[in-house]
Tab-separated table of C-alpha atoms in Angstrom:
chain	number	residue	atom	x	y	z
A	6	MET	CA	105.816	237.094	-11.364
A	7	THR	CA	108.168	237.913	-14.216
A	8	PHE	CA	106.230	240.550	-16.174
A	9	GLY	CA	106.146	244.234	-15.220
A	10	TRP	CA	103.767	247.175	-15.083
A	11	GLU	CA	104.337	248.146	-18.692
A	12	GLN	CA	103.487	244.676	-19.978
A	13	PHE	CA	100.055	244.316	-18.376
A	14	THR	CA	99.279	248.023	-18.817
A	15	GLU	CA	99.606	247.521	-22.560
A	16	LYS	CA	97.136	244.625	-22.452
A	17	LEU	CA	94.591	246.625	-20.452
A	18	ASN	CA	94.980	249.760	-22.560
A	19	ALA	CA	94.006	247.693	-25.589
A	20	GLN	CA	90.656	247.055	-23.836
A	21	GLY	CA	90.183	250.723	-22.973
A	22	TRP	CA	91.272	250.385	-19.342
A	23	ARG	CA	93.874	252.709	-17.783
A	24	PRO	CA	95.674	251.319	-14.731
A	25	ILE	CA	96.499	254.020	-12.166
A	26	PRO	CA	100.285	253.815	-11.589
A	27	GLY	CA	100.347	254.799	-7.919
A	28	SER	CA	97.681	252.252	-7.009
A	29	LEU	CA	99.783	249.081	-7.414
A	30	ARG	CA	99.938	247.426	-3.996
A	31	PRO	CA	101.682	244.150	-3.131
A	32	VAL	CA	99.714	241.507	-1.251
A	33	PRO	CA	101.676	239.749	1.532
A	34	GLN	CA	100.748	236.294	0.204
A	35	GLY	CA	102.107	237.192	-3.242
A	36	GLY	CA	100.819	239.134	-6.226
A	37	ALA	CA	99.448	242.670	-6.222
A	38	VAL	CA	96.246	244.649	-6.682
A	39	PHE	CA	95.685	247.921	-8.484
A	40	ILE	CA	92.875	250.192	-9.655
A	41	ALA	CA	92.020	250.773	-13.317
A	42	ARG	CA	89.690	253.320	-14.947
A	43	LYS	CA	87.574	253.338	-18.072
A	44	ASN	CA	85.169	256.161	-18.942
A	45	GLY	CA	84.665	257.049	-15.306
A	46	GLU	CA	84.220	253.433	-14.168
A	47	ARG	CA	86.752	252.095	-11.681
A	48	ALA	CA	87.671	248.430	-11.270
A	49	LEU	CA	89.868	246.330	-9.019
A	50	GLY	CA	92.803	244.757	-10.817
A	51	TRP	CA	94.824	241.689	-9.888
A	52	VAL	CA	98.248	240.631	-11.128
A	53	GLY	CA	100.026	237.556	-9.831
A	54	THR	CA	100.069	233.788	-9.777
A	55	GLY	CA	96.472	232.659	-9.926
A	56	ILE	CA	93.629	234.673	-8.397
A	57	PRO	CA	93.273	234.429	-4.606
A	58	PHE	CA	89.564	235.286	-4.390
A	59	GLU	CA	86.408	233.872	-5.892
A	60	VAL	CA	84.726	236.847	-7.531
A	61	PRO	CA	83.341	236.829	-11.097
A	62	PRO	CA	85.736	238.770	-13.355
A	63	LEU	CA	84.798	241.968	-15.125
A	64	TRP	CA	87.530	241.300	-17.687
A	65	GLY	CA	89.916	238.371	-18.109
A	66	PRO	CA	91.556	236.633	-16.457
A	67	LEU	CA	94.411	236.623	-18.946
A	68	GLU	CA	97.448	234.394	-18.604
A	69	LEU	CA	100.797	236.023	-19.365
A	70	ASP	CA	104.319	234.742	-18.977
A	71	GLY	CA	104.790	234.469	-15.238
A	72	GLY	CA	101.274	235.202	-13.986
A	73	THR	CA	97.642	236.206	-14.405
A	74	ILE	CA	95.903	239.560	-14.748
A	75	GLY	CA	92.207	240.279	-14.307
A	76	LEU	CA	89.743	243.031	-13.517
A	77	PHE	CA	86.861	242.793	-11.078
A	78	ALA	CA	83.875	245.031	-10.344
A	79	TRP	CA	84.320	246.942	-7.100
A	80	ASP	CA	81.350	245.735	-5.098
A	81	GLU	CA	80.672	244.299	-1.662
A	82	ARG	CA	81.956	240.850	-2.662
A	83	SER	CA	85.289	242.079	-4.009
A	84	TYR	CA	85.730	244.416	-1.036
A	85	ALA	CA	85.104	241.556	1.397
A	86	ALA	CA	87.504	239.317	-0.524
A	87	LEU	CA	90.240	241.942	-0.570
A	88	ARG	CA	89.877	242.646	3.150
A	89	ARG	CA	90.982	239.066	3.758
A	90	LEU	CA	94.253	239.877	1.971
A	91	LEU	CA	94.965	243.472	3.022
A	92	PRO	CA	94.261	245.626	6.117
A	93	LEU	CA	91.523	247.737	4.512
A	94	ALA	CA	89.055	248.047	7.386
A	95	PRO	CA	88.632	251.426	9.105
A	96	ARG	CA	89.985	251.503	12.613
A	97	ARG	CA	89.942	253.563	15.785
A	98	CYS	CA	91.911	256.774	15.856
A	99	ASP	CA	95.348	256.537	17.433
A	100	ARG	CA	96.629	260.061	16.714
A	101	PRO	CA	96.195	263.286	18.713
A	102	VAL	CA	94.745	265.113	15.690
A	103	SER	CA	92.041	263.759	13.400
A	104	PHE	CA	90.453	265.355	10.335
A	105	GLY	CA	87.205	264.321	8.669
A	106	ALA	CA	86.581	264.913	4.979
A	107	GLY	CA	83.172	263.934	3.639
A	108	ASP	CA	82.727	262.909	0.000
A	109	ARG	CA	79.088	263.167	-1.038
A	110	LEU	CA	79.778	262.091	-4.623
A	111	GLY	CA	82.137	259.216	-3.833
A	112	MET	CA	84.664	260.618	-6.329
A	113	ALA	CA	87.095	262.598	-4.164
A	114	THR	CA	88.773	260.325	-1.602
A	115	ALA	CA	92.049	259.933	-3.509
A	116	ALA	CA	92.266	263.708	-4.006
A	117	GLN	CA	91.509	264.295	-0.320
A	118	LEU	CA	94.268	261.891	0.680
A	119	ALA	CA	96.732	263.745	-1.531
A	120	ALA	CA	96.371	266.609	0.952
A	121	LEU	CA	95.709	264.772	4.225
A	122	ARG	CA	98.664	262.387	4.046
A	123	ARG	CA	101.109	265.316	4.079
A	124	TYR	CA	100.059	266.429	7.562
A	125	PRO	CA	100.136	264.810	11.029
A	126	VAL	CA	96.429	263.961	11.061
A	127	PHE	CA	94.469	260.756	11.311
A	128	PRO	CA	92.173	260.803	8.252
A	129	ILE	CA	88.475	260.081	8.684
A	130	LEU	CA	87.471	259.336	5.092
A	131	ALA	CA	84.035	257.732	5.021
A	132	GLN	CA	82.146	260.485	6.841
A	133	GLN	CA	78.432	260.668	6.090
A	134	SER	CA	75.238	261.346	8.003
A	135	PRO	CA	71.812	259.766	7.465
A	136	ARG	CA	70.514	263.080	6.142
A	137	GLU	CA	73.296	263.082	3.536
A	138	LEU	CA	72.617	259.459	2.658
A	139	ALA	CA	68.927	260.176	2.153
A	140	ARG	CA	69.712	263.082	-0.164
A	141	THR	CA	72.363	261.293	-2.212
A	142	GLY	CA	70.586	257.927	-2.481
A	143	ARG	CA	73.518	256.095	-0.882
A	144	ASP	CA	73.919	253.934	2.217
A	145	PHE	CA	76.659	253.390	4.782
A	146	ARG	CA	78.086	250.372	2.943
A	147	ASP	CA	78.381	252.225	-0.343
A	148	VAL	CA	80.080	255.221	1.285
A	149	LEU	CA	82.663	253.055	3.040
A	150	ARG	CA	83.309	250.828	0.043
A	151	THR	CA	83.776	253.844	-2.236
A	152	ALA	CA	86.137	255.471	0.250
A	153	VAL	CA	88.265	252.313	0.359
A	154	LEU	CA	88.391	252.355	-3.426
A	155	GLY	CA	89.827	255.871	-3.149
A	156	VAL	CA	92.354	254.617	-0.585
A	157	LEU	CA	93.538	251.985	-3.064
A	158	GLU	CA	93.532	254.459	-5.936
A	159	ALA	CA	95.726	256.866	-3.939
A	160	GLY	CA	98.175	254.126	-2.990
A	161	TYR	CA	97.602	255.047	0.655
A	162	ALA	CA	98.597	252.249	3.013
A	163	GLY	CA	98.077	253.988	6.350
A	164	PRO	CA	95.266	253.786	8.892
A	165	PHE	CA	91.989	255.633	8.424
A	166	GLY	CA	88.622	255.929	10.117
A	167	ALA	CA	84.990	255.885	9.021
A	168	ASP	CA	82.457	258.173	10.715
A	169	ALA	CA	78.750	257.377	10.919
A	170	ASP	CA	77.869	260.996	11.519
A	171	HIS	CA	74.838	262.643	13.158
A	172	LEU	CA	73.125	259.427	14.228
A	173	GLN	CA	69.692	259.930	15.796
A	174	GLU	CA	67.979	256.555	15.448
A	175	GLU	CA	68.839	252.976	16.406
A	176	ALA	CA	68.295	251.717	12.849
A	177	GLN	CA	70.907	254.173	11.591
A	178	LEU	CA	73.400	252.981	14.188
A	179	ARG	CA	72.857	249.325	13.332
A	180	ALA	CA	73.249	249.971	9.601
A	181	ALA	CA	76.582	251.709	10.156
A	182	ALA	CA	77.735	249.012	12.570
A	183	GLU	CA	76.931	246.249	10.099
A	184	ALA	CA	78.891	248.138	7.443
A	185	GLY	CA	81.964	248.263	9.695
A	186	TYR	CA	82.367	251.900	10.759
A	187	SER	CA	84.913	252.855	13.411
A	188	LEU	CA	83.470	256.167	14.695
A	189	TYR	CA	79.874	256.788	15.769
A	190	THR	CA	78.655	260.347	16.268
A	191	PHE	CA	75.498	260.629	18.362
A	192	ASP	CA	73.596	263.804	17.504
A	193	LEU	CA	71.479	264.836	20.507
A	194	ARG	CA	69.593	267.637	18.742
A	195	ARG	CA	66.342	265.725	18.192
A	196	ALA	CA	66.357	264.170	21.642
A	197	LEU	CA	67.008	267.527	23.303
A	198	ALA	CA	64.087	269.062	21.411
A	199	ARG	CA	61.719	266.867	23.443
A	200	GLY	CA	62.335	269.125	26.405
A	201	PRO	CA	63.840	268.724	29.897
A	202	ARG	CA	62.834	266.302	32.606
A	203	ALA	CA	61.374	267.379	35.896
A	204	GLN	CA	64.035	267.417	38.596
A	205	GLU	CA	62.140	264.868	40.693
A	206	ALA	CA	62.239	262.466	37.713
A	207	LEU	CA	66.038	262.439	37.524
A	208	SER	CA	67.798	259.153	38.171
A	209	SER	CA	70.080	258.445	41.097
A	210	THR	CA	72.989	258.469	38.631
A	211	ALA	CA	72.174	262.000	37.475
A	212	ARG	CA	71.856	263.165	41.096
A	213	ALA	CA	75.181	261.594	41.979
A	214	VAL	CA	76.890	263.348	39.057
A	215	VAL	CA	75.554	266.734	40.162
A	216	ALA	CA	76.705	266.094	43.744
A	217	GLU	CA	80.150	265.037	42.529
A	218	LEU	CA	80.732	267.982	40.194
A	219	ALA	CA	79.152	270.885	42.074
A	220	GLY	CA	81.814	273.404	42.996
A	221	ARG	CA	84.627	271.617	41.147
A	222	ARG	CA	87.251	274.144	40.110
A	223	ILE	CA	88.732	273.972	36.607
A	224	ALA	CA	91.979	275.834	35.972
A	225	PHE	CA	92.447	277.067	32.410
A	226	PRO	CA	94.492	279.820	30.712
A	227	GLY	CA	91.716	282.358	31.391
A	228	GLY	CA	91.666	281.707	35.141
A	229	VAL	CA	89.714	279.267	37.320
A	230	TYR	CA	86.111	278.236	36.670
A	231	ALA	CA	83.910	276.710	39.389
A	232	LEU	CA	81.095	274.479	38.188
A	233	ASP	CA	77.797	275.929	39.362
A	234	GLU	CA	75.391	273.574	41.136
A	235	GLU	CA	72.197	275.087	39.735
A	236	ALA	CA	73.639	274.984	36.203
A	237	LEU	CA	74.503	271.322	36.767
A	238	TRP	CA	70.913	270.582	37.803
A	239	GLU	CA	69.730	272.324	34.651
A	240	ALA	CA	72.143	270.210	32.576
A	241	ALA	CA	70.828	267.066	34.271
A	242	ARG	CA	67.230	267.989	33.473
A	243	VAL	CA	68.059	268.847	29.864
A	244	TYR	CA	70.471	266.058	28.971
A	245	GLU	CA	69.659	262.861	30.889
A	246	GLY	CA	66.930	261.671	28.523
A	247	ALA	CA	69.131	262.223	25.471
A	248	LEU	CA	72.107	260.532	27.102
A	249	GLU	CA	70.089	257.391	27.740
A	250	GLU	CA	69.931	257.006	23.949
A	251	VAL	CA	73.741	257.232	23.772
A	252	VAL	CA	74.033	254.573	26.466
A	253	ARG	CA	71.667	252.346	24.512
A	254	GLY	CA	73.714	252.891	21.358
A	255	ALA	CA	76.945	251.990	23.136
A	256	GLU	CA	75.334	248.826	24.494
A	257	ILE	CA	74.249	247.822	20.984
A	258	LEU	CA	77.772	248.262	19.659
A	259	LYS	CA	79.203	246.268	22.551
A	260	ALA	CA	76.705	243.463	21.976
A	261	MET	CA	77.763	243.375	18.309
A	262	GLY	CA	81.401	243.038	19.360
A	263	ILE	CA	82.345	246.458	17.955
A	264	ASP	CA	85.132	248.435	19.630
A	265	ALA	CA	84.695	251.970	18.312
A	266	ASP	CA	85.329	255.648	18.944
A	267	LEU	CA	82.224	257.402	20.272
A	268	GLU	CA	81.397	261.066	19.825
A	269	VAL	CA	78.545	263.181	21.145
A	270	SER	CA	77.419	266.188	19.134
A	271	VAL	CA	75.443	269.162	20.451
A	272	ASP	CA	76.850	271.689	17.994
A	273	GLU	CA	73.634	272.249	16.013
A	274	VAL	CA	71.491	273.456	18.904
A	275	GLU	CA	70.746	277.175	19.246
A	276	THR	CA	72.447	277.902	22.571
A	277	GLU	CA	76.109	277.674	23.520
A	278	THR	CA	77.174	274.651	25.538
A	279	PRO	CA	77.900	275.725	29.137
A	280	PRO	CA	80.787	274.043	30.967
A	281	GLU	CA	78.306	272.409	33.335
A	282	ALA	CA	76.538	270.677	30.445
A	283	HIS	CA	79.867	269.428	29.088
A	284	ALA	CA	80.872	268.099	32.500
A	285	PHE	CA	77.502	266.457	33.159
A	286	VAL	CA	77.431	264.711	29.759
A	287	VAL	CA	80.878	263.197	30.212
A	288	ARG	CA	80.569	262.099	33.847
A	289	TYR	CA	77.052	260.725	33.372
A	290	LEU	CA	78.240	258.580	30.466
A	291	GLN	CA	81.313	257.469	32.391
A	292	ARG	CA	79.138	256.344	35.295
A	293	ARG	CA	77.107	254.380	32.737
A	294	GLU	CA	80.374	252.812	31.470
A	295	VAL	CA	80.476	254.765	28.212
A	296	GLU	CA	83.786	256.458	27.420
A	297	LEU	CA	83.719	259.355	24.983
A	298	TRP	CA	86.372	259.793	22.314
A	299	SER	CA	85.134	263.267	21.415
A	300	LEU	CA	82.562	265.933	22.259
A	301	ALA	CA	81.361	268.573	19.792
A	302	PRO	CA	80.010	271.492	21.842
A	303	ARG	CA	78.104	274.478	20.512
A	304	PHE	CA	80.830	277.125	20.647
A	305	PRO	CA	80.177	280.890	20.731
A	306	GLY	CA	79.895	282.618	17.365
A	307	VAL	CA	78.150	281.803	14.114
A	308	PHE	CA	79.047	278.645	12.152
A	309	GLU	CA	77.133	279.220	8.930
A	310	LYS	CA	77.582	276.763	6.081
A	311	ALA	CA	80.150	277.528	3.351
A	312	VAL	CA	81.485	280.725	4.930
A	313	ASP	CA	84.126	281.626	7.494
A	314	TYR	CA	83.557	281.909	11.226
A	315	GLU	CA	81.592	284.962	12.310
A	316	GLY	CA	82.064	286.176	15.852
A	317	GLU	CA	84.647	287.295	18.367
A	318	VAL	CA	87.700	285.106	17.910
A	319	GLU	CA	89.007	285.793	21.416
A	320	ARG	CA	85.693	284.796	22.971
A	321	PHE	CA	85.766	281.610	20.936
A	322	ALA	CA	89.350	280.986	22.050
A	323	GLN	CA	88.474	281.389	25.729
A	324	ALA	CA	85.557	278.965	25.391
A	325	VAL	CA	87.741	276.380	23.662
A	326	ALA	CA	90.413	276.711	26.349
A	327	LEU	CA	87.863	276.158	29.122
A	328	HIS	CA	86.205	273.198	27.386
A	329	HIS	CA	89.632	271.674	26.701
A	330	ALA	CA	90.606	272.040	30.366
A	331	LEU	CA	87.346	270.340	31.315
A	332	ALA	CA	88.054	267.506	28.881
A	333	ARG	CA	91.515	266.969	30.340
A	334	SER	CA	90.156	266.913	33.881
A	335	LEU	CA	87.430	264.421	32.952
A	336	GLY	CA	89.503	261.760	31.236
A	337	GLY	CA	91.110	263.347	28.201
A	338	HIS	CA	88.544	263.132	25.394
A	339	ARG	CA	89.114	265.519	22.495
A	340	LEU	CA	87.023	268.451	21.347
A	341	SER	CA	85.475	268.287	17.906
A	342	LEU	CA	84.840	271.273	15.628
A	343	HIS	CA	81.898	270.583	13.352
A	344	SER	CA	80.890	272.687	10.378
A	345	GLY	CA	84.643	273.073	9.948
A	346	SER	CA	84.421	273.839	6.247
A	347	GLU	CA	85.924	277.257	5.475
A	348	LYS	CA	86.404	278.251	9.143
A	349	PHE	CA	89.895	279.620	8.472
A	350	ARG	CA	89.772	282.437	11.074
A	351	ILE	CA	89.681	280.029	14.001
A	352	PHE	CA	91.633	276.969	12.854
A	353	ARG	CA	94.959	277.947	14.379
A	354	VAL	CA	93.305	279.206	17.570
A	355	PHE	CA	91.427	275.928	17.899
A	356	ALA	CA	94.633	273.925	17.427
A	357	GLU	CA	96.517	275.994	19.997
A	358	ARG	CA	93.819	276.135	22.677
A	359	THR	CA	93.268	272.373	22.499
A	360	GLU	CA	97.023	271.809	22.763
A	361	GLY	CA	97.045	269.841	19.529
A	362	HIS	CA	94.413	267.303	20.604
A	363	PHE	CA	91.263	267.720	18.513
A	364	HIS	CA	89.020	266.605	15.656
A	365	ILE	CA	87.720	268.705	12.752
A	366	LYS	CA	84.903	267.792	10.357
A	367	THR	CA	84.481	269.116	6.831
A	368	SER	CA	82.139	267.919	4.111
A	369	GLY	CA	80.384	270.528	2.014
A	370	THR	CA	83.648	272.189	1.051
A	371	THR	CA	84.609	269.156	-1.076
A	372	TRP	CA	81.219	269.194	-2.804
A	373	LEU	CA	81.668	272.893	-3.567
A	374	GLN	CA	84.875	272.101	-5.441
A	375	ALA	CA	82.871	269.864	-7.774
A	376	VAL	CA	80.442	272.737	-8.303
A	377	ARG	CA	83.372	275.063	-9.004
A	378	VAL	CA	84.711	272.751	-11.712
A	379	ILE	CA	81.276	272.618	-13.343
A	380	ALA	CA	80.989	276.425	-13.230
A	381	ARG	CA	84.336	276.740	-14.981
A	382	TYR	CA	83.947	274.094	-17.666
A	383	ARG	CA	80.172	273.564	-18.013
A	384	PRO	CA	78.622	277.026	-17.506
A	385	ALA	CA	75.299	276.043	-19.072
A	386	LEU	CA	74.951	273.110	-16.666
A	387	PHE	CA	75.956	275.378	-13.790
A	388	ALA	CA	73.173	277.799	-14.725
A	389	ASP	CA	70.656	274.945	-14.719
A	390	LEU	CA	71.900	273.811	-11.309
A	391	TYR	CA	71.549	277.305	-9.899
A	392	ALA	CA	68.020	277.753	-11.220
A	393	LEU	CA	66.895	274.446	-9.694
A	394	ALA	CA	68.663	275.061	-6.395
A	395	ARG	CA	67.143	278.535	-6.093
A	396	SER	CA	63.647	277.242	-6.743
A	397	ALA	CA	64.038	274.431	-4.194
A	398	LEU	CA	65.663	276.430	-1.389
A	399	GLU	CA	63.036	275.628	1.237
A	400	GLU	CA	63.282	271.899	0.568
A	401	SER	CA	67.085	271.929	0.698
A	402	ARG	CA	67.340	273.918	3.909
A	403	ARG	CA	65.387	271.363	5.934
A	404	ASP	CA	67.684	269.831	8.581
A	405	TYR	CA	70.295	272.546	8.008
A	406	PRO	CA	70.346	275.474	10.451
A	407	ILE	CA	71.124	278.304	8.036
A	408	ALA	CA	70.055	281.948	7.765
A	409	LEU	CA	69.916	281.970	3.946
A	410	ARG	CA	66.743	283.552	2.511
A	411	ARG	CA	65.285	283.525	-1.000
A	412	GLU	CA	65.689	287.293	-1.318
A	413	ASP	CA	69.451	286.923	-0.704
A	414	LEU	CA	69.798	285.094	-4.023
A	415	PRO	CA	70.151	287.021	-7.305
A	416	GLU	CA	67.892	285.875	-10.110
A	417	GLY	CA	70.687	285.835	-12.679
A	418	LEU	CA	74.352	284.818	-12.663
A	419	PRO	CA	77.325	287.045	-13.537
A	420	ALA	CA	79.035	286.745	-16.909
A	421	ASP	CA	81.738	284.642	-15.264
A	422	PRO	CA	79.824	281.735	-13.650
A	423	GLU	CA	82.724	280.718	-11.454
A	424	ALA	CA	82.755	284.223	-9.968
A	425	ALA	CA	79.236	283.518	-8.695
A	426	LEU	CA	80.710	281.218	-6.053
A	427	ALA	CA	82.359	284.215	-4.424
A	428	HIS	CA	78.820	285.373	-3.573
A	429	ARG	CA	78.038	284.301	-0.011
A	430	ALA	CA	74.409	283.372	-0.615
A	431	ILE	CA	75.155	281.402	-3.783
A	432	ARG	CA	77.892	279.412	-2.039
A	433	GLN	CA	75.545	278.595	0.811
A	434	LEU	CA	72.785	277.638	-1.586
A	435	PHE	CA	74.981	275.117	-3.394
A	436	HIS	CA	76.364	273.814	-0.094
A	437	ILE	CA	72.926	272.614	1.046
A	438	SER	CA	71.356	271.820	-2.360
A	439	TYR	CA	73.375	268.734	-3.263
A	440	GLY	CA	70.432	266.391	-2.744
A	441	ILE	CA	68.003	268.033	-5.125
A	442	LEU	CA	70.765	268.662	-7.679
A	443	LEU	CA	72.024	265.077	-7.695
A	444	ALA	CA	68.498	263.724	-7.966
A	445	ARG	CA	67.869	265.741	-11.135
A	446	PHE	CA	71.323	266.246	-12.663
A	447	GLY	CA	73.418	263.511	-11.046
A	448	ALA	CA	74.457	261.861	-14.326
A	449	GLU	CA	75.417	265.171	-15.923
A	450	ILE	CA	77.375	266.270	-12.849
A	451	ARG	CA	79.343	263.033	-12.697
A	452	GLN	CA	80.049	263.020	-16.415
A	453	ALA	CA	81.380	266.575	-16.279
A	454	LEU	CA	83.707	265.635	-13.413
A	455	VAL	CA	84.908	262.516	-15.244
A	456	GLU	CA	85.735	264.614	-18.310
A	457	HIS	CA	87.640	267.049	-16.087
A	458	GLU	CA	89.060	264.483	-13.702
A	459	ALA	CA	92.443	266.173	-13.231
A	460	GLU	CA	90.900	269.582	-12.622
A	461	HIS	CA	88.427	268.143	-10.114
A	462	ALA	CA	91.181	266.354	-8.205
A	463	ALA	CA	93.355	269.473	-8.147
A	464	ALA	CA	90.459	271.584	-6.842
A	465	VAL	CA	89.669	269.118	-4.020
A	466	THR	CA	93.312	268.704	-2.997
A	467	GLY	CA	94.015	272.432	-3.136
A	468	ASN	CA	90.957	273.247	-1.053
A	469	LEU	CA	91.839	270.792	1.719
A	470	GLU	CA	95.458	271.964	1.664
A	471	ARG	CA	94.194	275.469	2.323
A	472	HIS	CA	92.328	274.177	5.376
A	473	LEU	CA	95.353	272.269	6.635
A	474	GLU	CA	97.761	275.135	5.978
A	475	ALA	CA	95.548	277.383	8.101
A	476	LEU	CA	95.429	274.731	10.805
A	477	PHE	CA	99.140	273.989	10.942
A	478	GLU	CA	100.518	277.291	9.582
A	479	GLY	CA	102.433	275.601	6.800
A	480	ARG	CA	103.976	272.894	8.970
A	481	GLU	CA	103.643	269.690	7.030
A	482	SER	CA	104.220	266.318	8.594
A	483	THR	CA	107.940	265.571	8.781
A	484	GLY	CA	108.614	261.879	8.945
A	485	VAL	CA	105.010	261.121	9.948
A	486	ASP	CA	103.284	259.907	6.789
A	487	LEU	CA	101.052	257.446	8.643
A	488	LEU	CA	102.435	254.681	6.446
A	489	PRO	CA	102.492	251.147	7.834
A	490	SER	CA	105.347	248.900	8.658
A	491	PRO	CA	105.496	245.561	6.803
A	492	SER	CA	103.263	244.142	9.525
A	493	GLY	CA	100.526	246.588	8.569
A	494	GLU	CA	100.731	248.641	11.755
A	495	GLY	CA	101.302	252.408	11.620
A	496	THR	CA	104.814	253.754	12.138
A	497	GLY	CA	106.231	257.157	12.842
A	498	GLU	CA	103.539	258.002	15.349
A	499	PRO	CA	103.745	261.648	16.409
A	500	GLU	CA	104.439	262.507	20.003
A	501	GLY	CA	101.566	263.394	22.285
A	502	PRO	CA	98.554	261.616	23.733
A	503	GLY	CA	97.229	258.603	21.931
A	504	ARG	CA	93.625	257.493	21.829
A	505	ALA	CA	91.498	259.592	24.112
């Protein structure tokens, strides 16, 4: 290949396409791929000798001295073709710290990576739940494919994961598995709502777990905790039925040949997770040959959407320390902090009490940055969004445990629309209203963000940096950029435990 970036950029610019400089990535077999933009549309570009995949071109191909250039629509066919040339599949986490960043619009992955790649975290980029998919009109394949497009756009060559979040049905699990996800989060909330089993109906496995764990002493920084037998029986009655669904899910993944990280989530139930419930869940699954990567307990305090943690930080810290000690004694799975958006008061405490072995999930905070950009540059559209969201509060709050009430919301907005997002209730309203807003104003929202692309990216990156700064107290990754060696494997792995 004898022609350079400037030469084929000039050709594409003449057609209205703008190649993204940092996206050029060599392919081991020769040639390179890149991402180009045109009026908000993104396409996969190829430059090299011939074209190594059979996908109908969007533009070209054009022969130049020394090679060929062409553009291709970014769809399932081009993604599948490119995966045969580059390591672009999500994979299991192999770092002590992982950080999830959901992208409900499919427009923020590159901006998220601009922040995440600077810190010693394993990025979970395609993180969506079925309830989010239903509200955005997307599916697991689209979310993953769009996230990979952002990976290419950012020029990020390191490992990343994809989280099929809050799974509650077998069909959801199979859809995510067929799309190629690497992390599966089983949400037990619906199963637990069916109520506990009678003690006489418990299986021999559940009885054996209670007998094994009763009286076990767990040393942690706050002292020594002895697992209570009666509390273990209660955990067995409450959790066994729900855990059978997790076992079934793990068996499905195994039958499909999928080696994945598995997480169990009980964070959205009303009561705190007692140590006995944590211990029973883990040992029951282990006896059923299911190894957990992570558990998301319901911690003490209030984890409202779009606002900081509310509660006693020291009480939270003691609970985290005890749950972490339990996790270490039961095989070393990590603790996961869900609803992590904006929880700045407890980030550093969580990192310290888990000894740097944890997972954090954020999602709505990235969506709120899109809303912030619209408030600043499209105030009339922002006012329309607010009016619709306010009128549809009850519809939007379904599936989201939130204390927001209609009377908390002012009828009008302040003179400075962006200042409205400092209002707790308005922030929470927008956090949960993305579905109804995208259904009615999706085209207008996306167009506004395309027109203010740089501002949107800066807002997303700055917001995640604030989260990471609070988590690591300003300590960026030094020499750990999660970039691959020429073989495609990660290098510069930080010290500490690997996969849990």
